[in-house]
PDB file of C-alpha atoms in Angstrom:
ATOM      1  CA  MET J 156      -0.226  -0.158   0.016  1.00  0.00           C
ATOM      2  CA  ASP J 157       1.737   3.650  -0.866  1.00  0.00           C
ATOM      3  CA  THR J 158       0.133   5.051   2.152  1.00  0.00           C
ATOM      4  CA  LEU J 159       0.734   8.305   0.889  1.00  0.00           C
ATOM      5  CA  ASP J 160      -2.022   7.895  -1.695  1.00  0.00           C
ATOM      6  CA  ALA J 161      -4.068   5.652   1.219  1.00  0.00           C
ATOM      7  CA  MET J 162      -4.030   8.671   2.940  1.00  0.00           C
ATOM      8  CA  ARG J 163      -5.092  10.913   0.400  1.00  0.00           C
ATOM      9  CA  VAL J 164      -8.016   8.670  -0.599  1.00  0.00           C
ATOM     10  CA  PHE J 165      -8.853   9.489   3.593  1.00  0.00           C
ATOM     11  CA  VAL J 166      -8.192  12.231   3.103  1.00  0.00           C
ATOM     12  CA  ALA J 167     -11.143  12.352   0.444  1.00  0.00           C
ATOM     13  CA  VAL J 168     -13.771  10.431   2.219  1.00  0.00           C
ATOM     14  CA  VAL J 169     -13.641  12.688   5.615  1.00  0.00           C
ATOM     15  CA  GLU J 170     -14.306  15.737   3.108  1.00  0.00           C
ATOM     16  CA  ARG J 171     -16.840  14.293   0.860  1.00  0.00           C
ATOM     17  CA  ASN J 172     -18.957  12.430   3.948  1.00  0.00           C
ATOM     18  CA  GLY J 173     -18.311   8.893   1.839  1.00  0.00           C
ATOM     19  CA  PHE J 174     -16.668   6.308  -0.271  1.00  0.00           C
ATOM     20  CA  SER J 175     -18.343   6.479  -3.255  1.00  0.00           C
ATOM     21  CA  ALA J 176     -18.624  11.192  -2.926  1.00  0.00           C
ATOM     22  CA  ALA J 177     -14.172  10.484  -2.736  1.00  0.00           C
ATOM     23  CA  ALA J 178     -13.983   7.236  -5.129  1.00  0.00           C
ATOM     24  CA  GLN J 179     -15.459   9.567  -7.733  1.00  0.00           C
ATOM     25  CA  ALA J 180     -13.579  13.166  -6.851  1.00  0.00           C
ATOM     26  CA  LEU J 181     -10.876  10.738  -6.878  1.00  0.00           C
ATOM     27  CA  ASP J 182     -11.239   8.716 -10.042  1.00  0.00           C
ATOM     28  CA  LEU J 183     -11.140   4.993  -7.998  1.00  0.00           C
ATOM     29  CA  SER J 184     -13.356   2.878  -7.552  1.00  0.00           C
ATOM     30  CA  THR J 185     -15.708   2.512  -4.905  1.00  0.00           C
ATOM     31  CA  ALA J 186     -14.346  -1.223  -4.246  1.00  0.00           C
ATOM     32  CA  GLY J 187     -10.882   0.323  -4.187  1.00  0.00           C
ATOM     33  CA  VAL J 188     -11.651   3.162  -1.714  1.00  0.00           C
ATOM     34  CA  THR J 189     -12.747   0.715   1.032  1.00  0.00           C
ATOM     35  CA  ARG J 190      -9.962  -1.414   0.205  1.00  0.00           C
ATOM     36  CA  GLN J 191      -7.439   1.056   0.348  1.00  0.00           C
ATOM     37  CA  ILE J 192      -8.929   2.723   4.120  1.00  0.00           C
ATOM     38  CA  ALA J 193      -9.172  -0.903   5.241  1.00  0.00           C
ATOM     39  CA  ALA J 194      -5.986  -1.439   4.773  1.00  0.00           C
ATOM     40  CA  LEU J 195      -4.756   1.834   5.848  1.00  0.00           C
ATOM     41  CA  GLU J 196      -6.948   1.185   8.736  1.00  0.00           C
ATOM     42  CA  LYS J 197      -5.276  -2.392   9.402  1.00  0.00           C
ATOM     43  CA  ARG J 198      -1.942  -1.448   8.558  1.00  0.00           C
ATOM     44  CA  LEU J 199      -2.676   1.741  12.224  1.00  0.00           C
ATOM     45  CA  SER J 200      -4.127  -1.502  13.640  1.00  0.00           C
ATOM     46  CA  THR J 201      -7.242   0.910  14.365  1.00  0.00           C
ATOM     47  CA  ARG J 202     -10.197   1.963  13.322  1.00  0.00           C
ATOM     48  CA  LEU J 203     -10.369   5.715  11.713  1.00  0.00           C
ATOM     49  CA  LEU J 204     -13.853   5.862  10.555  1.00  0.00           C
ATOM     50  CA  ASN J 205     -17.789   4.717  11.443  1.00  0.00           C
ATOM     51  CA  ARG J 206     -20.073   3.838   9.161  1.00  0.00           C
ATOM     52  CA  THR J 207     -23.406   3.647   8.863  1.00  0.00           C
ATOM     53  CA  THR J 208     -25.912   3.334   5.522  1.00  0.00           C
ATOM     54  CA  ARG J 209     -26.722   7.029   6.099  1.00  0.00           C
ATOM     55  CA  ARG J 210     -23.384   8.504   5.934  1.00  0.00           C
ATOM     56  CA  VAL J 211     -19.413   8.234   6.937  1.00  0.00           C
ATOM     57  CA  SER J 212     -17.584  10.296   9.672  1.00  0.00           C
ATOM     58  CA  PRO J 213     -14.335   9.871  11.178  1.00  0.00           C
ATOM     59  CA  THR J 214     -13.843   8.696  14.982  1.00  0.00           C
ATOM     60  CA  SER J 215     -12.654  10.494  17.926  1.00  0.00           C
ATOM     61  CA  THR J 216      -8.721   9.215  16.103  1.00  0.00           C
ATOM     62  CA  GLY J 217      -9.714   9.616  12.511  1.00  0.00           C
ATOM     63  CA  ALA J 218     -10.791  13.182  13.243  1.00  0.00           C
ATOM     64  CA  ALA J 219      -6.739  13.363  15.159  1.00  0.00           C
ATOM     65  CA  TYR J 220      -5.780  12.006  11.618  1.00  0.00           C
ATOM     66  CA  TYR J 221      -7.361  13.800   9.760  1.00  0.00           C
ATOM     67  CA  ALA J 222      -5.871  16.610  10.375  1.00  0.00           C
ATOM     68  CA  GLN J 223      -2.722  16.429  10.576  1.00  0.00           C
ATOM     69  CA  CYS J 224      -3.198  13.999   6.819  1.00  0.00           C
ATOM     70  CA  VAL J 225      -3.943  17.189   5.964  1.00  0.00           C
ATOM     71  CA  GLN J 226      -0.270  19.194   6.976  1.00  0.00           C
ATOM     72  CA  LEU J 227       1.790  16.112   6.318  1.00  0.00           C
ATOM     73  CA  LEU J 228       0.123  16.093   2.314  1.00  0.00           C
ATOM     74  CA  ALA J 229       0.166  19.868   2.199  1.00  0.00           C
ATOM     75  CA  GLN J 230       4.157  20.086   3.186  1.00  0.00           C
ATOM     76  CA  PHE J 231       4.495  16.991   0.134  1.00  0.00           C
ATOM     77  CA  ASP J 232       2.971  18.658  -2.645  1.00  0.00           C
ATOM     78  CA  ALA J 233       4.962  22.039  -1.151  1.00  0.00           C
ATOM     79  CA  LEU J 234       7.890  19.943  -1.557  1.00  0.00           C
ATOM     80  CA  GLU J 235       7.775  18.392  -4.966  1.00  0.00           C
ATOM     81  CA  ALA J 236       5.525  22.481  -6.222  1.00  0.00           C
ATOM     82  CA  GLY J 237       8.428  23.520  -5.202  1.00  0.00           C
ATOM     83  CA  ILE J 238      11.370  22.204  -6.781  1.00  0.00           C
ATOM     84  CA  GLY J 239       8.987  22.068 -10.485  1.00  0.00           C
ATOM     85  CA  ALA J 240       8.932  26.087  -9.222  1.00  0.00           C
ATOM     86  CA  GLN J 241      12.127  26.690  -8.733  1.00  0.00           C
ATOM     87  CA  ALA J 242      12.902  28.035 -11.542  1.00  0.00           C
ATOM     88  CA  LEU J 243       9.500  30.101 -12.381  1.00  0.00           C
ATOM     89  CA  GLU J 244       8.977  34.304 -10.751  1.00  0.00           C
ATOM     90  CA  PRO J 245       6.804  35.183  -8.303  1.00  0.00           C
ATOM     91  CA  SER J 246       4.040  36.779 -10.704  1.00  0.00           C
ATOM     92  CA  GLY J 247       0.837  38.159 -10.899  1.00  0.00           C
ATOM     93  CA  LEU J 248      -1.608  39.477  -8.095  1.00  0.00           C
ATOM     94  CA  LEU J 249      -1.579  38.009  -4.558  1.00  0.00           C
ATOM     95  CA  ARG J 250      -4.395  39.135  -2.636  1.00  0.00           C
ATOM     96  CA  VAL J 251      -3.679  39.482   0.842  1.00  0.00           C
ATOM     97  CA  ASN J 252      -5.884  39.536   4.081  1.00  0.00           C
ATOM     98  CA  ALA J 253      -5.150  40.398   7.593  1.00  0.00           C
ATOM     99  CA  PRO J 254      -6.445  42.150  10.941  1.00  0.00           C
ATOM    100  CA  VAL J 255      -6.366  45.826  10.624  1.00  0.00           C
ATOM    101  CA  SER J 256      -3.679  46.695  13.242  1.00  0.00           C
ATOM    102  CA  TYR J 257      -1.609  44.091  12.911  1.00  0.00           C
ATOM    103  CA  GLY J 258      -1.173  45.100   8.903  1.00  0.00           C
ATOM    104  CA  ILE J 259      -0.700  49.066   9.886  1.00  0.00           C
ATOM    105  CA  ALA J 260       1.809  48.545  12.268  1.00  0.00           C
ATOM    106  CA  ARG J 261       3.800  45.006  11.409  1.00  0.00           C
ATOM    107  CA  LEU J 262       3.027  44.120   7.466  1.00  0.00           C
ATOM    108  CA  GLY J 263       2.509  47.256   6.183  1.00  0.00           C
ATOM    109  CA  PRO J 264       6.047  47.834   6.844  1.00  0.00           C
ATOM    110  CA  LEU J 265       6.981  45.470   5.016  1.00  0.00           C
ATOM    111  CA  LEU J 266       5.396  45.627   1.650  1.00  0.00           C
ATOM    112  CA  ALA J 267       7.998  47.987   0.579  1.00  0.00           C
ATOM    113  CA  GLY J 268      10.817  45.269   0.856  1.00  0.00           C
ATOM    114  CA  TYR J 269       8.757  42.335  -0.082  1.00  0.00           C
ATOM    115  CA  ARG J 270       8.239  44.403  -4.107  1.00  0.00           C
ATOM    116  CA  ALA J 271      11.494  45.213  -4.383  1.00  0.00           C
ATOM    117  CA  ARG J 272      12.532  41.666  -4.276  1.00  0.00           C
ATOM    118  CA  TYR J 273       9.901  40.306  -6.545  1.00  0.00           C
ATOM    119  CA  PRO J 274       8.411  43.658  -8.283  1.00  0.00           C
ATOM    120  CA  GLN J 275       6.808  41.712 -10.716  1.00  0.00           C
ATOM    121  CA  VAL J 276       3.729  40.525  -8.321  1.00  0.00           C
ATOM    122  CA  GLN J 277       1.401  43.350  -7.579  1.00  0.00           C
ATOM    123  CA  LEU J 278      -0.596  43.180  -3.720  1.00  0.00           C
ATOM    124  CA  ASP J 279      -3.742  43.602  -2.820  1.00  0.00           C
ATOM    125  CA  LEU J 280      -4.325  44.537   1.305  1.00  0.00           C
ATOM    126  CA  SER J 281      -7.117  43.984   2.793  1.00  0.00           C
ATOM    127  CA  LEU J 282      -7.495  44.844   6.976  1.00  0.00           C
ATOM    128  CA  SER J 283     -10.232  42.889   8.814  1.00  0.00           C
ATOM    129  CA  ASP J 284     -10.370  42.022  12.327  1.00  0.00           C
ATOM    130  CA  ARG J 285     -13.299  39.487  10.754  1.00  0.00           C
ATOM    131  CA  LEU J 286     -13.045  36.151   9.706  1.00  0.00           C
ATOM    132  CA  VAL J 287     -13.007  36.388   5.930  1.00  0.00           C
ATOM    133  CA  ASP J 288     -13.732  32.494   3.802  1.00  0.00           C
ATOM    134  CA  MET J 289     -10.488  32.709   2.168  1.00  0.00           C
ATOM    135  CA  VAL J 290     -11.532  30.737  -0.657  1.00  0.00           C
ATOM    136  CA  GLU J 291     -15.074  32.548  -1.050  1.00  0.00           C
ATOM    137  CA  GLU J 292     -13.513  35.998  -1.109  1.00  0.00           C
ATOM    138  CA  GLY J 293     -10.785  34.653  -3.010  1.00  0.00           C
ATOM    139  CA  TYR J 294      -7.448  35.293  -1.038  1.00  0.00           C
ATOM    140  CA  ASP J 295      -4.379  33.693  -1.115  1.00  0.00           C
ATOM    141  CA  VAL J 296      -2.506  34.706   2.476  1.00  0.00           C
ATOM    142  CA  ALA J 297      -4.208  35.141   5.513  1.00  0.00           C
ATOM    143  CA  ILE J 298      -2.236  36.195   8.467  1.00  0.00           C
ATOM    144  CA  ARG J 299      -4.333  34.807  11.418  1.00  0.00           C
ATOM    145  CA  ILE J 300      -3.301  35.533  15.051  1.00  0.00           C
ATOM    146  CA  THR J 301      -4.676  32.529  17.250  1.00  0.00           C
ATOM    147  CA  ARG J 302      -3.130  30.106  19.854  1.00  0.00           C
ATOM    148  CA  GLN J 303      -4.933  27.035  17.471  1.00  0.00           C
ATOM    149  CA  PRO J 304      -5.193  27.669  13.659  1.00  0.00           C
ATOM    150  CA  ASN J 305      -7.340  26.593  11.438  1.00  0.00           C
ATOM    151  CA  PRO J 306      -6.747  22.670  10.491  1.00  0.00           C
ATOM    152  CA  ALA J 307      -8.547  23.188   7.402  1.00  0.00           C
ATOM    153  CA  LEU J 308      -6.280  25.731   6.055  1.00  0.00           C
ATOM    154  CA  ILE J 309      -2.407  24.915   5.383  1.00  0.00           C
ATOM    155  CA  ALA J 310      -0.426  27.426   8.044  1.00  0.00           C
ATOM    156  CA  ARG J 311       2.777  28.819   8.795  1.00  0.00           C
ATOM    157  CA  LYS J 312       3.827  29.794  12.033  1.00  0.00           C
ATOM    158  CA  LEU J 313       5.793  33.582  11.361  1.00  0.00           C
ATOM    159  CA  ALA J 314       6.243  34.934  15.259  1.00  0.00           C
ATOM    160  CA  ASP J 315       4.300  35.115  18.714  1.00  0.00           C
ATOM    161  CA  THR J 316       3.262  38.436  19.965  1.00  0.00           C
ATOM    162  CA  HIS J 317       3.188  38.336  24.054  1.00  0.00           C
ATOM    163  CA  ILE J 318      -0.468  39.963  25.381  1.00  0.00           C
ATOM    164  CA  THR J 319      -0.106  42.985  28.268  1.00  0.00           C
ATOM    165  CA  LEU J 320      -2.529  44.203  30.770  1.00  0.00           C
ATOM    166  CA  CYS J 321      -1.486  47.928  30.987  1.00  0.00           C
ATOM    167  CA  ALA J 322      -3.384  50.876  32.266  1.00  0.00           C
ATOM    168  CA  ALA J 323      -2.404  55.572  31.035  1.00  0.00           C
ATOM    169  CA  PRO J 324      -0.650  56.630  35.045  1.00  0.00           C
ATOM    170  CA  ALA J 325      -3.810  59.303  35.541  1.00  0.00           C
ATOM    171  CA  TYR J 326      -6.151  56.569  35.862  1.00  0.00           C
ATOM    172  CA  LEU J 327      -4.620  54.474  38.177  1.00  0.00           C
ATOM    173  CA  ASP J 328      -3.148  57.616  39.734  1.00  0.00           C
ATOM    174  CA  ALA J 329      -7.249  57.637  40.061  1.00  0.00           C
ATOM    175  CA  HIS J 330      -8.714  54.755  40.772  1.00  0.00           C
ATOM    176  CA  GLY J 331      -5.325  52.020  42.509  1.00  0.00           C
ATOM    177  CA  ARG J 332      -2.892  49.667  40.982  1.00  0.00           C
ATOM    178  CA  PRO J 333      -4.812  46.645  41.481  1.00  0.00           C
ATOM    179  CA  GLN J 334      -2.439  44.060  43.765  1.00  0.00           C
ATOM    180  CA  GLN J 335      -4.317  40.372  42.241  1.00  0.00           C
ATOM    181  CA  PRO J 336      -6.446  39.819  39.348  1.00  0.00           C
ATOM    182  CA  GLU J 337      -9.126  39.957  40.974  1.00  0.00           C
ATOM    183  CA  ASP J 338      -9.058  42.924  41.610  1.00  0.00           C
ATOM    184  CA  LEU J 339      -9.665  44.047  38.119  1.00  0.00           C
ATOM    185  CA  ALA J 340     -13.373  43.610  38.872  1.00  0.00           C
ATOM    186  CA  GLY J 341     -13.503  46.566  40.304  1.00  0.00           C
ATOM    187  CA  HIS J 342     -11.974  48.903  37.658  1.00  0.00           C
ATOM    188  CA  GLU J 343     -12.969  49.886  33.787  1.00  0.00           C
ATOM    189  CA  CYS J 344     -11.500  47.072  31.523  1.00  0.00           C
ATOM    190  CA  LEU J 345     -12.230  47.891  28.187  1.00  0.00           C
ATOM    191  CA  GLY J 346     -12.990  44.992  25.838  1.00  0.00           C
ATOM    192  CA  TYR J 347     -11.814  43.637  23.125  1.00  0.00           C
ATOM    193  CA  SER J 348     -14.928  42.247  20.607  1.00  0.00           C
ATOM    194  CA  TYR J 349     -13.037  39.480  19.583  1.00  0.00           C
ATOM    195  CA  TRP J 350     -11.380  38.436  22.699  1.00  0.00           C
ATOM    196  CA  GLY J 351     -11.686  34.895  22.904  1.00  0.00           C
ATOM    197  CA  GLY J 352     -12.337  34.085  26.679  1.00  0.00           C
ATOM    198  CA  GLY J 353     -15.621  36.540  26.748  1.00  0.00           C
ATOM    199  CA  ASP J 354     -16.292  38.917  28.861  1.00  0.00           C
ATOM    200  CA  SER J 355     -13.580  36.608  31.180  1.00  0.00           C
ATOM    201  CA  TRP J 356      -9.768  38.170  31.165  1.00  0.00           C
ATOM    202  CA  GLN J 357      -7.994  34.539  32.391  1.00  0.00           C
ATOM    203  CA  LEU J 358      -3.848  35.049  33.481  1.00  0.00           C
ATOM    204  CA  ARG J 359      -1.711  32.823  34.521  1.00  0.00           C
ATOM    205  CA  GLY J 360       0.906  33.126  37.538  1.00  0.00           C
ATOM    206  CA  PRO J 361       2.071  32.208  41.031  1.00  0.00           C
ATOM    207  CA  ARG J 362      -1.684  30.385  41.753  1.00  0.00           C
ATOM    208  CA  GLY J 363      -1.659  29.371  38.912  1.00  0.00           C
ATOM    209  CA  GLU J 364      -4.459  30.055  36.021  1.00  0.00           C
ATOM    210  CA  VAL J 365      -7.344  32.913  37.040  1.00  0.00           C
ATOM    211  CA  SER J 366     -10.018  33.811  35.063  1.00  0.00           C
ATOM    212  CA  VAL J 367     -11.535  36.555  36.001  1.00  0.00           C
ATOM    213  CA  PRO J 368     -15.424  38.156  34.509  1.00  0.00           C
ATOM    214  CA  VAL J 369     -14.052  42.049  33.660  1.00  0.00           C
ATOM    215  CA  HIS J 370     -16.601  44.549  32.732  1.00  0.00           C
ATOM    216  CA  GLY J 371     -16.627  48.471  31.365  1.00  0.00           C
ATOM    217  CA  GLY J 372     -17.496  51.072  29.490  1.00  0.00           C
ATOM    218  CA  LEU J 373     -16.309  51.001  26.533  1.00  0.00           C
ATOM    219  CA  ARG J 374     -16.248  47.499  23.942  1.00  0.00           C
ATOM    220  CA  ALA J 375     -14.623  47.525  20.600  1.00  0.00           C
ATOM    221  CA  ASN J 376     -13.459  45.473  17.705  1.00  0.00           C
ATOM    222  CA  ASN J 377     -10.079  47.429  17.252  1.00  0.00           C
ATOM    223  CA  GLY J 378      -7.541  47.365  19.283  1.00  0.00           C
ATOM    224  CA  ASP J 379      -6.467  51.385  18.591  1.00  0.00           C
ATOM    225  CA  VAL J 380      -9.777  52.575  19.191  1.00  0.00           C
ATOM    226  CA  LEU J 381      -9.065  50.778  21.945  1.00  0.00           C
ATOM    227  CA  ARG J 382      -4.802  52.054  23.289  1.00  0.00           C
ATOM    228  CA  GLU J 383      -6.270  55.289  22.121  1.00  0.00           C
ATOM    229  CA  ALA J 384      -9.298  55.504  25.139  1.00  0.00           C
ATOM    230  CA  ALA J 385      -6.239  53.650  27.653  1.00  0.00           C
ATOM    231  CA  LEU J 386      -3.865  56.897  27.233  1.00  0.00           C
ATOM    232  CA  ALA J 387      -6.965  59.226  27.107  1.00  0.00           C
ATOM    233  CA  GLY J 388      -7.586  57.456  30.962  1.00  0.00           C
ATOM    234  CA  MET J 389     -10.988  55.391  29.785  1.00  0.00           C
ATOM    235  CA  GLY J 390      -9.830  52.272  31.440  1.00  0.00           C
ATOM    236  CA  ILE J 391      -7.360  49.092  31.881  1.00  0.00           C
ATOM    237  CA  ILE J 392      -6.347  47.579  28.421  1.00  0.00           C
ATOM    238  CA  LEU J 393      -5.422  43.871  27.357  1.00  0.00           C
ATOM    239  CA  GLN J 394      -3.145  44.536  24.150  1.00  0.00           C
ATOM    240  CA  PRO J 395      -0.654  42.980  21.940  1.00  0.00           C
ATOM    241  CA  ASP J 396       2.954  44.086  22.361  1.00  0.00           C
ATOM    242  CA  PHE J 397       2.549  45.510  18.323  1.00  0.00           C
ATOM    243  CA  LEU J 398       0.205  48.112  19.191  1.00  0.00           C
ATOM    244  CA  ILE J 399       1.175  49.611  22.777  1.00  0.00           C
ATOM    245  CA  ALA J 400       5.269  49.021  23.539  1.00  0.00           C
ATOM    246  CA  ASP J 401       5.763  52.022  22.004  1.00  0.00           C
ATOM    247  CA  ALA J 402       3.248  53.264  24.626  1.00  0.00           C
ATOM    248  CA  LEU J 403       5.048  51.306  28.068  1.00  0.00           C
ATOM    249  CA  ALA J 404       8.437  52.122  26.152  1.00  0.00           C
ATOM    250  CA  ASP J 405       7.791  55.444  26.432  1.00  0.00           C
ATOM    251  CA  GLY J 406       5.720  55.652  30.546  1.00  0.00           C
ATOM    252  CA  ARG J 407       2.408  56.949  28.589  1.00  0.00           C
ATOM    253  CA  LEU J 408       1.225  53.449  29.644  1.00  0.00           C
ATOM    254  CA  GLU J 409       2.265  51.199  32.854  1.00  0.00           C
ATOM    255  CA  ARG J 410       2.092  47.510  32.639  1.00  0.00           C
ATOM    256  CA  LEU J 411      -0.243  45.640  35.511  1.00  0.00           C
ATOM    257  CA  LEU J 412       0.594  41.923  37.433  1.00  0.00           C
ATOM    258  CA  PRO J 413       3.889  41.752  36.337  1.00  0.00           C
ATOM    259  CA  ASP J 414       4.049  38.386  38.053  1.00  0.00           C
ATOM    260  CA  TRP J 415       0.778  37.340  35.735  1.00  0.00           C
ATOM    261  CA  GLU J 416       0.439  37.044  32.138  1.00  0.00           C
ATOM    262  CA  ILE J 417      -1.277  36.071  29.429  1.00  0.00           C
ATOM    263  CA  ALA J 418      -0.068  33.126  26.813  1.00  0.00           C
ATOM    264  CA  PRO J 419       1.916  34.503  23.876  1.00  0.00           C
ATOM    265  CA  ILE J 420      -0.201  34.333  20.598  1.00  0.00           C
ATOM    266  CA  GLY J 421       0.653  33.075  17.910  1.00  0.00           C
ATOM    267  CA  ILE J 422       0.536  34.983  13.939  1.00  0.00           C
ATOM    268  CA  PHE J 423       0.191  32.465  10.872  1.00  0.00           C
ATOM    269  CA  ALA J 424       0.700  32.590   7.460  1.00  0.00           C
ATOM    270  CA  VAL J 425      -2.419  30.240   6.214  1.00  0.00           C
ATOM    271  CA  TYR J 426      -3.446  29.501   2.458  1.00  0.00           C
ATOM    272  CA  THR J 427      -6.085  26.475   1.142  1.00  0.00           C
ATOM    273  CA  SER J 428      -3.264  25.001  -1.529  1.00  0.00           C
ATOM    274  CA  ARG J 429      -3.114  21.425  -0.851  1.00  0.00           C
ATOM    275  CA  ASN J 430      -1.016  20.685  -4.371  1.00  0.00           C
ATOM    276  CA  HIS J 431       0.987  23.471  -6.528  1.00  0.00           C
ATOM    277  CA  LEU J 432       1.324  26.448  -4.029  1.00  0.00           C
ATOM    278  CA  ALA J 433       2.468  29.560  -6.845  1.00  0.00           C
ATOM    279  CA  PRO J 434       5.102  30.882  -5.975  1.00  0.00           C
ATOM    280  CA  LYS J 435       4.386  34.530  -5.542  1.00  0.00           C
ATOM    281  CA  VAL J 436       2.347  32.950  -2.402  1.00  0.00           C
ATOM    282  CA  ARG J 437       5.978  30.695  -1.016  1.00  0.00           C
ATOM    283  CA  SER J 438       8.172  33.800  -2.062  1.00  0.00           C
ATOM    284  CA  PHE J 439       5.424  36.074   0.180  1.00  0.00           C
ATOM    285  CA  ILE J 440       5.015  33.635   3.392  1.00  0.00           C
ATOM    286  CA  ASP J 441       8.928  32.934   3.229  1.00  0.00           C
ATOM    287  CA  TYR J 442       9.826  36.899   2.907  1.00  0.00           C
ATOM    288  CA  LEU J 443       6.604  37.057   5.855  1.00  0.00           C
ATOM    289  CA  VAL J 444       9.365  34.103   7.957  1.00  0.00           C
ATOM    290  CA  GLU J 445      12.234  36.092   7.358  1.00  0.00           C
ATOM    291  CA  ALA J 446      11.326  39.431   8.196  1.00  0.00           C
ATOM    292  CA  LEU J 447       9.566  38.241  11.614  1.00  0.00           C
ATOM    293  CA  GLY J 448      11.264  36.043  12.494  1.00  0.00           C
TER     294      GLY J 448
END
């Protein structure tokens, strides 16, 4: 059994919820697909799929194996595509999506260097904090700030960003400085609309991990707005270093609870292709890894 072929068959069965649909997509017989899956399960000594008369779905082990297969097949395809594309010059329109604040603070300053290196590529950069559908909206690359990229996408890590709790000295002089995470409940905490923790902030420190319910008079879907509100003395914010590093360095913002931290969040370049990766996409991601790594 060719393991790579069997993995491709398994991925097709999972994505199309059935043996017949996978067989049609791969131009194979249904019996051939069934044999491939049976051989794969025998080789791994585990059941990968739940089968009923109506549908096929992955087991918990199968779901985890599917996610790994997607990544491994993408890497293998990218390796082969890279060999074939070495002589090709990156060119054409490259559509990129990124979060607003990160795009302004980190991505924007890098674009001139990329264009100088690859003048045949035309960049179309769209900044939005909502989670775009890359296929439906036609993006080649998206920048995602997350702890866990979507397993259906191919992800390459660019860097980590650290999240810091801070406020303006004027606010703290007027309302006091929190000494423990629980003290945040009595402060104006300015919320980010897309924060994964909802109305709670999760910090880890000497007592382990603590989740603190917070509230405040302002919630926004943009970190720049929250930073400016904090600088104006409206309250406490929890924001990434690329937004607040300068204000912390010059004292306009003050870091709080230094013994407590929020787990760093990864910054990833994600793309959808599992087959031949276009030279323009590869060159852009490689450039970001070099510039941000």
